[in-house]
Amino acid sequence: MKTPAAHLIPSRAPKRAHFDAETIYPILDEALLCTISCVIDNRPFSIPTAFVRYEDKIYLHGSVGSHFIREIEKGIPVCIVVTLTDALVVAKSAFSYSMNYRSVIIFAQAEKIELPAEKVKALEWLTNKVVPNSWNYLRLVTESEMRKTTVLAFNLEEASAKVRTGMPNDEPEDKQLRIWSGIIPLQTQRMAPVADQFSQHIPLPKHLNL
């Protein structure tokens, strides 16, 4: 593995950094949202959006009318951040409170997907990530919808992960204090689907039976 660029190495707790696909890809595959940031006209912008990874790229979509999308599709540098929070770390002092997390930071430039077939494929990957196995259940996308949609890809060549696990790192003199310490696990869970007013009498499709 080549030596990572300096801007990929965290200044705090660099031992928690990872640069391998075996660490980075599962984080990207589990997360539903990323935040993409850039500078436009000397002003910072950040937008949260759904995304999907396929092989060594991530894909996202937006309206062709979006000012943000129109700017980043030009290829300006962006920073993309993904974070999964696994636990609250409850220490014996407020100074030592922390979180267990898995995060990825990507530095990249957008590649606009122009071919209609490639755009549809990327939207299929994204749809099936948000709701697994749902693409083939839905009506087909229309040409009008495709004209209104921009799909962008970002290479994962400049990506790094940072991971914290385990119990609190209390100061040695605090470890024997009669103060409870440990972790509070967190979990994101898909709940039972709730039908809208137009679907009350439609059987729940097999792919939504959680």
Short mmCIF file of C-alpha atoms in Angstrom, two decimals, residues 10-190:
data_model
loop_
_atom_site.label_atom_id
_atom_site.label_comp_id
_atom_site.label_asym_id
_atom_site.label_seq_id
_atom_site.Cartn_x
_atom_site.Cartn_y
_atom_site.Cartn_z
CA PRO A 10 -5.48 12.87 11.19
CA SER A 11 -3.55 15.21 13.47
CA ARG A 12 -5.31 13.75 16.52
CA ALA A 13 -5.03 10.02 17.32
CA PRO A 14 -3.40 9.06 14.02
CA LYS A 15 -3.17 5.44 15.23
CA ARG A 16 -6.94 5.22 14.65
CA ALA A 17 -6.53 5.96 10.94
CA HIS A 18 -6.98 3.28 8.29
CA PHE A 19 -6.30 3.52 4.58
CA ASP A 20 -7.31 0.07 3.36
CA ALA A 21 -10.42 -0.82 1.37
CA GLU A 22 -11.26 -3.60 3.86
CA THR A 23 -11.93 -0.91 6.50
CA ILE A 24 -13.24 1.91 4.32
CA TYR A 25 -15.70 0.05 2.08
CA PRO A 26 -17.87 -1.53 4.84
CA ILE A 27 -18.33 1.88 6.48
CA LEU A 28 -19.45 3.40 3.19
CA ASP A 29 -21.75 0.46 2.52
CA GLU A 30 -23.47 0.73 5.91
CA ALA A 31 -23.96 4.50 5.94
CA LEU A 32 -26.98 5.96 4.15
CA LEU A 33 -25.90 9.60 4.17
CA CYS A 34 -22.75 11.55 3.48
CA THR A 35 -22.00 15.25 3.76
CA ILE A 36 -20.29 16.81 0.77
CA SER A 37 -18.50 20.12 1.28
CA CYS A 38 -16.75 22.61 -0.96
CA VAL A 39 -16.03 26.31 -1.41
CA ILE A 40 -18.09 28.23 -3.97
CA ASP A 41 -17.44 31.93 -4.57
CA ASN A 42 -15.26 32.02 -1.44
CA ARG A 43 -18.11 30.71 0.74
CA PRO A 44 -18.23 27.26 2.38
CA PHE A 45 -21.12 24.94 1.51
CA SER A 46 -22.10 21.54 2.94
CA ILE A 47 -24.96 19.35 1.78
CA PRO A 48 -26.10 16.02 3.30
CA THR A 49 -27.20 13.50 0.68
CA ALA A 50 -27.76 9.81 0.08
CA PHE A 51 -24.99 7.94 -1.72
CA VAL A 52 -23.92 4.49 -2.77
CA ARG A 53 -20.55 2.82 -3.29
CA TYR A 54 -19.91 0.61 -6.28
CA GLU A 55 -16.41 -0.81 -6.59
CA ASP A 56 -13.91 2.04 -6.09
CA LYS A 57 -16.32 4.98 -6.51
CA ILE A 58 -19.26 6.50 -4.72
CA TYR A 59 -22.27 7.88 -6.55
CA LEU A 60 -24.82 10.52 -5.65
CA HIS A 61 -27.55 12.35 -7.49
CA GLY A 62 -29.27 15.71 -7.48
CA SER A 63 -31.46 18.03 -9.48
CA VAL A 64 -30.00 19.55 -12.64
CA GLY A 65 -31.38 22.83 -11.27
CA SER A 66 -29.36 22.64 -8.04
CA HIS A 67 -26.76 25.41 -7.82
CA PHE A 68 -24.62 23.17 -5.61
CA ILE A 69 -24.73 20.25 -8.06
CA ARG A 70 -24.02 22.52 -11.04
CA GLU A 71 -20.91 23.86 -9.31
CA ILE A 72 -19.39 20.59 -8.12
CA GLU A 73 -20.02 18.85 -11.46
CA LYS A 74 -17.42 21.27 -12.87
CA GLY A 75 -14.77 19.31 -11.00
CA ILE A 76 -13.98 21.65 -8.10
CA PRO A 77 -12.32 19.94 -5.10
CA VAL A 78 -14.75 18.54 -2.54
CA CYS A 79 -14.50 16.84 0.82
CA ILE A 80 -16.99 14.07 1.58
CA VAL A 81 -17.56 12.83 5.14
CA VAL A 82 -19.39 9.75 6.40
CA THR A 83 -19.82 8.96 10.12
CA LEU A 84 -21.38 6.03 11.97
CA THR A 85 -21.78 6.42 15.75
CA ASP A 86 -21.63 3.10 17.61
CA ALA A 87 -21.59 4.07 21.29
CA LEU A 88 -21.38 6.90 23.79
CA VAL A 89 -18.23 6.56 25.89
CA VAL A 90 -19.08 7.53 29.48
CA ALA A 91 -15.94 8.24 31.46
CA LYS A 92 -15.27 9.23 35.07
CA SER A 93 -14.59 12.82 34.02
CA ALA A 94 -16.20 15.05 31.42
CA PHE A 95 -12.77 15.58 29.87
CA SER A 96 -12.54 11.88 28.99
CA TYR A 97 -16.04 11.53 27.52
CA SER A 98 -15.95 10.32 23.93
CA MET A 99 -17.80 8.29 21.30
CA ASN A 100 -17.07 5.06 19.51
CA TYR A 101 -17.40 5.76 15.82
CA ARG A 102 -16.39 4.76 12.31
CA SER A 103 -15.81 7.57 9.84
CA VAL A 104 -14.50 8.08 6.33
CA ILE A 105 -13.17 11.26 4.73
CA ILE A 106 -12.81 11.46 0.95
CA PHE A 107 -11.05 14.13 -1.07
CA ALA A 108 -12.14 14.02 -4.69
CA GLN A 109 -13.52 15.77 -7.74
CA ALA A 110 -16.83 14.94 -9.41
CA GLU A 111 -17.09 12.89 -12.56
CA LYS A 112 -20.43 13.61 -14.26
CA ILE A 113 -22.12 10.46 -15.55
CA GLU A 114 -23.41 11.28 -19.02
CA LEU A 115 -24.48 7.98 -20.59
CA PRO A 116 -28.16 7.29 -19.85
CA ALA A 117 -27.58 3.59 -19.20
CA GLU A 118 -24.83 4.36 -16.66
CA LYS A 119 -27.05 6.97 -14.94
CA VAL A 120 -29.88 4.46 -14.61
CA LYS A 121 -27.51 1.83 -13.23
CA ALA A 122 -26.17 4.23 -10.59
CA LEU A 123 -29.71 5.17 -9.57
CA GLU A 124 -30.55 1.47 -9.32
CA TRP A 125 -27.59 0.89 -6.99
CA LEU A 126 -28.61 3.88 -4.87
CA THR A 127 -32.29 2.91 -4.69
CA ASN A 128 -31.48 -0.66 -3.71
CA LYS A 129 -29.11 0.56 -1.02
CA VAL A 130 -31.75 2.79 0.56
CA VAL A 131 -34.46 0.11 0.30
CA PRO A 132 -32.91 -3.26 -0.63
CA ASN A 133 -34.44 -5.10 -3.60
CA SER A 134 -36.90 -2.29 -4.34
CA TRP A 135 -35.78 -1.17 -7.83
CA ASN A 136 -37.54 -3.89 -9.79
CA TYR A 137 -40.75 -3.38 -7.78
CA LEU A 138 -41.07 0.29 -8.76
CA ARG A 139 -42.34 1.76 -12.01
CA LEU A 140 -39.61 2.51 -14.53
CA VAL A 141 -37.95 5.90 -14.44
CA THR A 142 -39.00 8.15 -17.30
CA GLU A 143 -36.85 10.02 -19.79
CA SER A 144 -38.13 13.28 -18.31
CA GLU A 145 -37.01 12.24 -14.82
CA MET A 146 -33.59 11.29 -16.15
CA ARG A 147 -33.18 14.67 -17.88
CA LYS A 148 -33.93 16.36 -14.56
CA THR A 149 -31.37 14.30 -12.65
CA THR A 150 -27.60 14.68 -12.44
CA VAL A 151 -25.51 11.70 -11.33
CA LEU A 152 -21.99 12.29 -10.08
CA ALA A 153 -19.23 9.79 -9.26
CA PHE A 154 -16.27 10.31 -6.94
CA ASN A 155 -13.14 8.18 -6.91
CA LEU A 156 -12.04 6.69 -3.58
CA GLU A 157 -8.32 6.97 -4.29
CA GLU A 158 -7.92 9.69 -1.61
CA ALA A 159 -9.95 8.22 1.24
CA SER A 160 -9.15 7.45 4.84
CA ALA A 161 -11.09 5.95 7.74
CA LYS A 162 -10.86 6.72 11.43
CA VAL A 163 -12.22 4.30 14.01
CA ARG A 164 -12.58 4.41 17.78
CA THR A 165 -13.64 1.35 19.75
CA GLY A 166 -13.49 0.23 23.35
CA MET A 167 -13.98 1.63 26.82
CA PRO A 168 -13.13 5.06 28.28
CA ASN A 169 -9.53 6.21 28.47
CA ASP A 170 -9.70 7.57 32.00
CA GLU A 171 -6.71 9.21 33.63
CA PRO A 172 -4.78 6.73 35.83
CA GLU A 173 -5.67 8.66 38.99
CA ASP A 174 -9.39 8.50 38.10
CA LYS A 175 -9.71 4.77 37.50
CA GLN A 176 -10.44 3.90 41.16
CA LEU A 177 -13.04 6.64 41.69
CA ARG A 178 -16.52 5.46 42.71
CA ILE A 179 -17.99 6.91 39.50
CA TRP A 180 -19.63 4.67 36.93
CA SER A 181 -17.90 4.47 33.56
CA GLY A 182 -18.40 2.39 30.45
CA ILE A 183 -20.24 2.68 27.14
CA ILE A 184 -23.84 3.19 26.01
CA PRO A 185 -24.27 1.32 22.70
CA LEU A 186 -26.23 3.06 19.95
CA GLN A 187 -28.14 1.39 17.13
CA THR A 188 -29.88 2.55 13.97
CA GLN A 189 -32.76 0.20 13.25
CA ARG A 190 -35.29 -0.14 10.43
#
